[in-house]
PDB file of C-alpha atoms in Angstrom:
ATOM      1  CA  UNK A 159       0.000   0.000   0.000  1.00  0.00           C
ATOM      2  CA  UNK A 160       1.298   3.379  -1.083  1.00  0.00           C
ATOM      3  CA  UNK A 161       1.057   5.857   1.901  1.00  0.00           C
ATOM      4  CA  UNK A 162       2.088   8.783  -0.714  1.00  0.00           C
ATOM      5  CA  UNK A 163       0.114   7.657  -3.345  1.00  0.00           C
ATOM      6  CA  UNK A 164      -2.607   7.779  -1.500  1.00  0.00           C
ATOM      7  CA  UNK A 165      -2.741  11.162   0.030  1.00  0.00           C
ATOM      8  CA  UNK A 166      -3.790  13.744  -1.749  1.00  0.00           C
ATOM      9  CA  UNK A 167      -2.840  16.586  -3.471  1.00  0.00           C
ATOM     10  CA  UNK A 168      -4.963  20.257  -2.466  1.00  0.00           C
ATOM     11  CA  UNK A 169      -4.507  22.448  -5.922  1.00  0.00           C
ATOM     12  CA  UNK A 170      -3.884  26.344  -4.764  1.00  0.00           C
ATOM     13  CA  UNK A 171      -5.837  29.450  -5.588  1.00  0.00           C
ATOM     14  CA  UNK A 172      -4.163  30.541  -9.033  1.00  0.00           C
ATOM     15  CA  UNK A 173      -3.713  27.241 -10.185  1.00  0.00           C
ATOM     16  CA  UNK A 174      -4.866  24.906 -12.783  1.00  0.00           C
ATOM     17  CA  UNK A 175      -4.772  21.554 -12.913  1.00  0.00           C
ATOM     18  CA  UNK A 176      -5.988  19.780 -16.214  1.00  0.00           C
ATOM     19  CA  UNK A 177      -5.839  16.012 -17.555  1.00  0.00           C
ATOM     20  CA  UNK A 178      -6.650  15.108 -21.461  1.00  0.00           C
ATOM     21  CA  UNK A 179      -6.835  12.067 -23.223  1.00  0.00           C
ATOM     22  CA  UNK A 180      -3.178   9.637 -22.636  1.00  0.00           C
ATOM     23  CA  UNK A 181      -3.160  10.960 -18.996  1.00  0.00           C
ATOM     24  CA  UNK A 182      -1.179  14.415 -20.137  1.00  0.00           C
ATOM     25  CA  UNK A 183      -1.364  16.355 -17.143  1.00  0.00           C
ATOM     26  CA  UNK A 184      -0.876  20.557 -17.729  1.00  0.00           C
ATOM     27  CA  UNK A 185      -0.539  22.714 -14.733  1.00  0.00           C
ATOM     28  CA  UNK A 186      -0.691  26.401 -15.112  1.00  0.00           C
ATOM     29  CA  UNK A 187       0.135  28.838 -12.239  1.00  0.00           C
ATOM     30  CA  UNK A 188       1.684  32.289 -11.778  1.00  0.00           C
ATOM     31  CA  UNK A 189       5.166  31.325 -12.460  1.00  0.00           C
ATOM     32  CA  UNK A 190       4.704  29.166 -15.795  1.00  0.00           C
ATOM     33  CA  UNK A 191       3.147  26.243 -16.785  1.00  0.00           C
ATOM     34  CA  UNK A 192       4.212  22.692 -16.916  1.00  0.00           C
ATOM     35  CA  UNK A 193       3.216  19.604 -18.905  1.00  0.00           C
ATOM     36  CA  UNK A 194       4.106  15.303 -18.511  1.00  0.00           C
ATOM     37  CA  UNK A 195       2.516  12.081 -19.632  1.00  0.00           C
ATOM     38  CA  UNK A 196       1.863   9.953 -17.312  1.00  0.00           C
ATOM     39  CA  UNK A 197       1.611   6.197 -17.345  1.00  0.00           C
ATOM     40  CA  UNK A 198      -1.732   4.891 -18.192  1.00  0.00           C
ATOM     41  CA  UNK A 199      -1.916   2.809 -15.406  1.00  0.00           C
ATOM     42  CA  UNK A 200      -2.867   5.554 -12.976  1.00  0.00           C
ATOM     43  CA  UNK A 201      -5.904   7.253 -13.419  1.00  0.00           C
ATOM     44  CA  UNK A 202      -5.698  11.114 -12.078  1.00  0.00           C
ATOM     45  CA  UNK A 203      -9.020  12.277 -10.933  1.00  0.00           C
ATOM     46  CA  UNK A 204      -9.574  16.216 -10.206  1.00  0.00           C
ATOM     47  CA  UNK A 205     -12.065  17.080  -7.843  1.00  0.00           C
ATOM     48  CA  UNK A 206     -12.805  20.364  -7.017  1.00  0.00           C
ATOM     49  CA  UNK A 207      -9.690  22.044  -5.772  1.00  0.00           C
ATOM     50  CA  UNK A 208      -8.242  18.381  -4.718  1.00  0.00           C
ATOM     51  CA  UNK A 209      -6.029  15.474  -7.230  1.00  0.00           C
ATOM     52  CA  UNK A 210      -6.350  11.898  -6.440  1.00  0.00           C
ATOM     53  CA  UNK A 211      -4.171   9.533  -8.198  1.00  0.00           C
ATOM     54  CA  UNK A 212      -5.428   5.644  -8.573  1.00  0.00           C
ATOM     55  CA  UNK A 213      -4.344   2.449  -9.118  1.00  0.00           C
ATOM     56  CA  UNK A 214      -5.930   0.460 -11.765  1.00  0.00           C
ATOM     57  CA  UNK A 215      -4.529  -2.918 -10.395  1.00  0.00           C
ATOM     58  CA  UNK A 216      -2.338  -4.061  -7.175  1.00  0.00           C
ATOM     59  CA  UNK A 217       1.248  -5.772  -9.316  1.00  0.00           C
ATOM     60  CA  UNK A 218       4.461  -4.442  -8.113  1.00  0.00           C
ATOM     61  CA  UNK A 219       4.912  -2.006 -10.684  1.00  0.00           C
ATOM     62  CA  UNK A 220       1.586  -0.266 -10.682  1.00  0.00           C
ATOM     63  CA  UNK A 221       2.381   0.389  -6.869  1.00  0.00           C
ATOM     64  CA  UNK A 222       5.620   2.018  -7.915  1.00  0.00           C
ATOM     65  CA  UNK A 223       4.405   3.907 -10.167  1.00  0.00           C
ATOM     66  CA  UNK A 224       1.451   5.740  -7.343  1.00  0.00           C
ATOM     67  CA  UNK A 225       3.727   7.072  -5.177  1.00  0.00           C
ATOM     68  CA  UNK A 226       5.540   8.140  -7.717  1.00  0.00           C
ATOM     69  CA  UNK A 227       3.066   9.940 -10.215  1.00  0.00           C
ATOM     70  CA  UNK A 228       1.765  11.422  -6.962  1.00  0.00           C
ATOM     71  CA  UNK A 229       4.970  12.992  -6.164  1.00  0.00           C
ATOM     72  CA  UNK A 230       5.773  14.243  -9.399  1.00  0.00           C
ATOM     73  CA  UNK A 231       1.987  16.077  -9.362  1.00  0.00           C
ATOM     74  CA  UNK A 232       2.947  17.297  -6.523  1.00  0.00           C
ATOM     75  CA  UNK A 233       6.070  18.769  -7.597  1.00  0.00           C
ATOM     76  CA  UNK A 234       4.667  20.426 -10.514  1.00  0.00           C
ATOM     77  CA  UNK A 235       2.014  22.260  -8.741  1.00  0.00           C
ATOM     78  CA  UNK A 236       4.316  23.638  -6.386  1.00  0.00           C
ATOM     79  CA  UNK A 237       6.717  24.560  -9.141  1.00  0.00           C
ATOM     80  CA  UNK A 238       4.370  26.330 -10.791  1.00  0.00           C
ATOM     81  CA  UNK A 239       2.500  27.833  -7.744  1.00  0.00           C
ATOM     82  CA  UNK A 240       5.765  28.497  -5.627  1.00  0.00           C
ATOM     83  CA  UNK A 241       9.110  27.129  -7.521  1.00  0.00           C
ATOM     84  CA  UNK A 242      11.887  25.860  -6.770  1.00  0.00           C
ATOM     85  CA  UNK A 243      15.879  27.136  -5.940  1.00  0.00           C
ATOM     86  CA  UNK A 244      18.889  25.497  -5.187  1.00  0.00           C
ATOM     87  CA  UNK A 245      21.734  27.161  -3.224  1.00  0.00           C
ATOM     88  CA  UNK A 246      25.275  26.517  -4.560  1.00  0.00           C
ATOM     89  CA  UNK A 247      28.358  27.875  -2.102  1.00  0.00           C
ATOM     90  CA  UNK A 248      32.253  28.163  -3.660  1.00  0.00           C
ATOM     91  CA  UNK A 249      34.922  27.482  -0.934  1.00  0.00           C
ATOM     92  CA  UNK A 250      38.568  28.381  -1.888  1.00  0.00           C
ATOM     93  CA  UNK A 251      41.405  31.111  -2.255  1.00  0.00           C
ATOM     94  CA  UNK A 252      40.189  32.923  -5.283  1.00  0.00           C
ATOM     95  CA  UNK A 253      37.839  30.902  -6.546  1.00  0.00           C
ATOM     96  CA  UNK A 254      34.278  32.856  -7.371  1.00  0.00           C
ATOM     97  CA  UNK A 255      31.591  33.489 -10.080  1.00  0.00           C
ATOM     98  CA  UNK A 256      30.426  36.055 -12.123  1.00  0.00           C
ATOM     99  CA  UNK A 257      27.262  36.186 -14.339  1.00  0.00           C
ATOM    100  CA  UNK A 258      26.587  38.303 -18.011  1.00  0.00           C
ATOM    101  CA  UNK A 259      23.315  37.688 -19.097  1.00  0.00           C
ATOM    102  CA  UNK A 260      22.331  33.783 -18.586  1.00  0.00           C
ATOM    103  CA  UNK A 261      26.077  32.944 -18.790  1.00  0.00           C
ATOM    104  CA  UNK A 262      27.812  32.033 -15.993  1.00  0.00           C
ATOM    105  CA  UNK A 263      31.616  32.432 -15.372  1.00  0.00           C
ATOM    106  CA  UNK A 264      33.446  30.012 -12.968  1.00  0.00           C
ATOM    107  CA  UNK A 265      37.109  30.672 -11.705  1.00  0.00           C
ATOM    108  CA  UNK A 266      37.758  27.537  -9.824  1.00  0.00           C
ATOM    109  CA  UNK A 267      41.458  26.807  -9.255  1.00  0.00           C
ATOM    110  CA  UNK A 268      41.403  25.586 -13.271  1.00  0.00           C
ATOM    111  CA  UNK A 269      43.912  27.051 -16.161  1.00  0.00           C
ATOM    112  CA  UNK A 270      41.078  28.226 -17.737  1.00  0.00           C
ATOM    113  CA  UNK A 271      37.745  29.555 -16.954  1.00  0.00           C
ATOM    114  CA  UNK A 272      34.317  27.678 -16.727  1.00  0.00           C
ATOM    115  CA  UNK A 273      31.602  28.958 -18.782  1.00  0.00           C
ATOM    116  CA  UNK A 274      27.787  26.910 -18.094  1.00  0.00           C
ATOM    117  CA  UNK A 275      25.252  29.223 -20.344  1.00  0.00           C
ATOM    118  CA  UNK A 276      21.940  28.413 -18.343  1.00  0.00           C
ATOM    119  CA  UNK A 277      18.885  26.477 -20.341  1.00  0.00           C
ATOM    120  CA  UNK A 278      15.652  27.929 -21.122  1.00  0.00           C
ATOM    121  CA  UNK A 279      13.378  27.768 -18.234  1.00  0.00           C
ATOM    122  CA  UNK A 280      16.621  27.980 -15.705  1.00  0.00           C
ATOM    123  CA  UNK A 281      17.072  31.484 -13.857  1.00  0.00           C
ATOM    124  CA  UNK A 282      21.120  31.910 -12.705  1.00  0.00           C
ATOM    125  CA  UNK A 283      21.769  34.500  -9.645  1.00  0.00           C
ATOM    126  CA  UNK A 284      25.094  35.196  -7.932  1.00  0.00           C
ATOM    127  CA  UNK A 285      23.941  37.466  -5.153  1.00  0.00           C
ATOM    128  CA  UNK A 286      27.664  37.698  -4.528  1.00  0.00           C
ATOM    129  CA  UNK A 287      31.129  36.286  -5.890  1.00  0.00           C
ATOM    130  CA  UNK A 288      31.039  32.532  -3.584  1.00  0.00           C
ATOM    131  CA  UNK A 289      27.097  32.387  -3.780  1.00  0.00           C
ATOM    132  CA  UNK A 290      24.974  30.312  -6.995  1.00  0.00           C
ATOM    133  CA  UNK A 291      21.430  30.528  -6.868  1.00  0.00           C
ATOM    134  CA  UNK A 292      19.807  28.199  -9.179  1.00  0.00           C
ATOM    135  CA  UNK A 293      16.117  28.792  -9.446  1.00  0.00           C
ATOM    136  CA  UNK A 294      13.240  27.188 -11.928  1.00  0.00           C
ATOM    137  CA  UNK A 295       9.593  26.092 -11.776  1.00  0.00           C
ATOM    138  CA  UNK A 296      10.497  22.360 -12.796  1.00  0.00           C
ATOM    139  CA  UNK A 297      12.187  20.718  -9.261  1.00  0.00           C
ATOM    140  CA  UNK A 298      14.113  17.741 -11.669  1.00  0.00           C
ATOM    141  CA  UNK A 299      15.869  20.568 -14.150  1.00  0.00           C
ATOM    142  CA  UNK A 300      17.003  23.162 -11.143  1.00  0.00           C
ATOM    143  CA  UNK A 301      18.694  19.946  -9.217  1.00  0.00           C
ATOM    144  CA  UNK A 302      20.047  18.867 -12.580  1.00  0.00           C
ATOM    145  CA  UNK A 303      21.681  22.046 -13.182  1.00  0.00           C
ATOM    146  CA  UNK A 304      22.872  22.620 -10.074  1.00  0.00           C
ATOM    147  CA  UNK A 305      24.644  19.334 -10.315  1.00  0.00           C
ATOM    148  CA  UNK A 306      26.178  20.174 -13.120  1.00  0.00           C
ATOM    149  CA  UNK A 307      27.564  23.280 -11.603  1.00  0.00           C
ATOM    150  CA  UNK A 308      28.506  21.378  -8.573  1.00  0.00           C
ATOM    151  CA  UNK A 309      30.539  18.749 -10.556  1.00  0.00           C
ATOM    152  CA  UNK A 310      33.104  21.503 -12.249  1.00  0.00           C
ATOM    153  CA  UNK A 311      34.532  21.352  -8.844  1.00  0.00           C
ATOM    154  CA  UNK A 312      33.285  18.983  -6.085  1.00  0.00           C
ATOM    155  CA  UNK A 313      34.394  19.856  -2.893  1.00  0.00           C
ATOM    156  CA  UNK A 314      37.604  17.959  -1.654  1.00  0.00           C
ATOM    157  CA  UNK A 315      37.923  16.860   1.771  1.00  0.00           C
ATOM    158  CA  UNK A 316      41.131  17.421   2.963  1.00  0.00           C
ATOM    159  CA  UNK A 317      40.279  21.796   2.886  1.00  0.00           C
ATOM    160  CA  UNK A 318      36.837  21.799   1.701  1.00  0.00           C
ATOM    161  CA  UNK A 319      37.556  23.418  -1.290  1.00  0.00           C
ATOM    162  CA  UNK A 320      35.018  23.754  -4.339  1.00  0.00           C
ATOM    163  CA  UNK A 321      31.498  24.168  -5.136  1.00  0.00           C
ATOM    164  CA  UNK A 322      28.776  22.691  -2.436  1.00  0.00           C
ATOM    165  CA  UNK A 323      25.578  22.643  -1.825  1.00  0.00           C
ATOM    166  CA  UNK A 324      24.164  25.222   0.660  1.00  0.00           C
ATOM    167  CA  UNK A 325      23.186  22.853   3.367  1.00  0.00           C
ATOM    168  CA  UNK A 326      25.779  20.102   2.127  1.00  0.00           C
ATOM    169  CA  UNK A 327      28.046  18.558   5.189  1.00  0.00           C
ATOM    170  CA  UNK A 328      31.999  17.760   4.004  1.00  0.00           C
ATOM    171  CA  UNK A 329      33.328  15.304   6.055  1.00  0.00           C
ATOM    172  CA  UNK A 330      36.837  16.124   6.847  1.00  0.00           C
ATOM    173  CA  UNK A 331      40.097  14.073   6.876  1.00  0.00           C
ATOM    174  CA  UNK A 332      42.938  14.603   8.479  1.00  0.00           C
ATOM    175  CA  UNK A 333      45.785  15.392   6.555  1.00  0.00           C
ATOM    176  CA  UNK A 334      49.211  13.171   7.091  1.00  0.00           C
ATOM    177  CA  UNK A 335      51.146  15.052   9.447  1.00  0.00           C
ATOM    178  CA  UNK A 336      48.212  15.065  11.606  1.00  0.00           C
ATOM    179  CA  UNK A 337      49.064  11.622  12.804  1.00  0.00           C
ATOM    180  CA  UNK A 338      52.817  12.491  14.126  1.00  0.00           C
TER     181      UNK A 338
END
C-alpha cells in the first residue's frame, strides 16, 4: 500500500490543474506552466480544488508507479504555484563566479575559466562572488543544473575546497602530518 500515493494533493488558488486524453497532465500557475505524460496505469481524478491519483490494479509495478506519479503532481504544482531554488556555495582562495546575461563564469582553481550558459526555463543569480542561486519552476531541471555546476569542482575533503551545496556537510580528513 502506497502511503504517498494515496494522500492527496490540495490544488492552490491561481492554479490549474488539467488532464486530457493519454493521462497528459498541464498545470498552469503564476510562475509558468508545466506539462508530462503519465503512465496509463494511474488514473488522475480532479475534484474540485483536490487530485487523487489511482491504481488500476495491485502488481508491483503499478504500486511504484502511485507514489511516484503522486509525487511528481505534486512537484509540478508547487513549481508552478511556488518554484523551486537550489543554493550553490564556492569554498577556496580565489575561486568565485560572475554572471553576463544567462552565462555564468566560474574561476575555480582551473587554467582556464568555466563557462555553463543556463537552459531555457533555468534562472542563474550570484547574489555575490562565492554564492549560486539556481532557481526554476520544474524541481528535476534546477537539481540537474545545479549538479552540473557542482561537478566543475566537487568539494575535496582534505580543505573543503570547491562548489557545495548550501546545506551540504563535508566530512573532513585529516591530513598526514596530523598523525605524528
Amino acid at each position: 500500500m502506497s502511503r504517498i500515493g494515496n494522500k492527496m494533493i490540495t490544488i492552490p488558488a491561481g492554479v490549474e490543474l488539467s488532464v486530457s486524453e493519454g493521462n497528459e497532465v498541464t498545470v498552469k500557475g503564476p510562475k509558468g506552466t508545466l506539462s508530462r505524460q503519465f503512465s496509463p496505469l494511474i488514473s488522475i481524478e480532479v475534484n474540485g480544488a483536490e487530485v487523487v491519483c489511482k491504481r488500476a490494479n495491485e502488481e508491483k509495478h503499478t504500486k511504484q508507479l502511485h507514489g511516484t506519479t503522486r509525487a511528481l503532481l505534486n512537484n509540478m504544482i508547487v513549481g508552478v504555484n511556488e518554484g523551486y531554488s537550489k543554493t550553490l556555495l564556492i569554498e577556496g582562495i580565489g575561486y568565485r563566479a560572475a554572471l553576463a546575461g544567462n552565462k555564468l563564469t566560474l574561476n575555480v582553481g582551473y587554467s582556464h575559466q568555466i563557462d555553463y550558459v543556463a537552459e531555457e526555463g533555468i534562472k542563474l543569480e550570484v547574489p555575490n562572488a562565492t554564492t549560486i542561486v539556481v532557481s526554476g519552476i520544474d524541481k528535476q531541471r534546477v537539481g540537474e543544473v545545479a549538479s552540473v555546476i557542482r561537478g566543475y569542482r566537487k568539494p575535496e575533503p582534505y580543505k573543503g575546497k570547491g562548489i557545495r551545496y548550501k546545506d551540504e556537510i563535508i566530512r573532513r580528513k585529516e591530513g598526514k602530518t596530523a598523525g605524528k
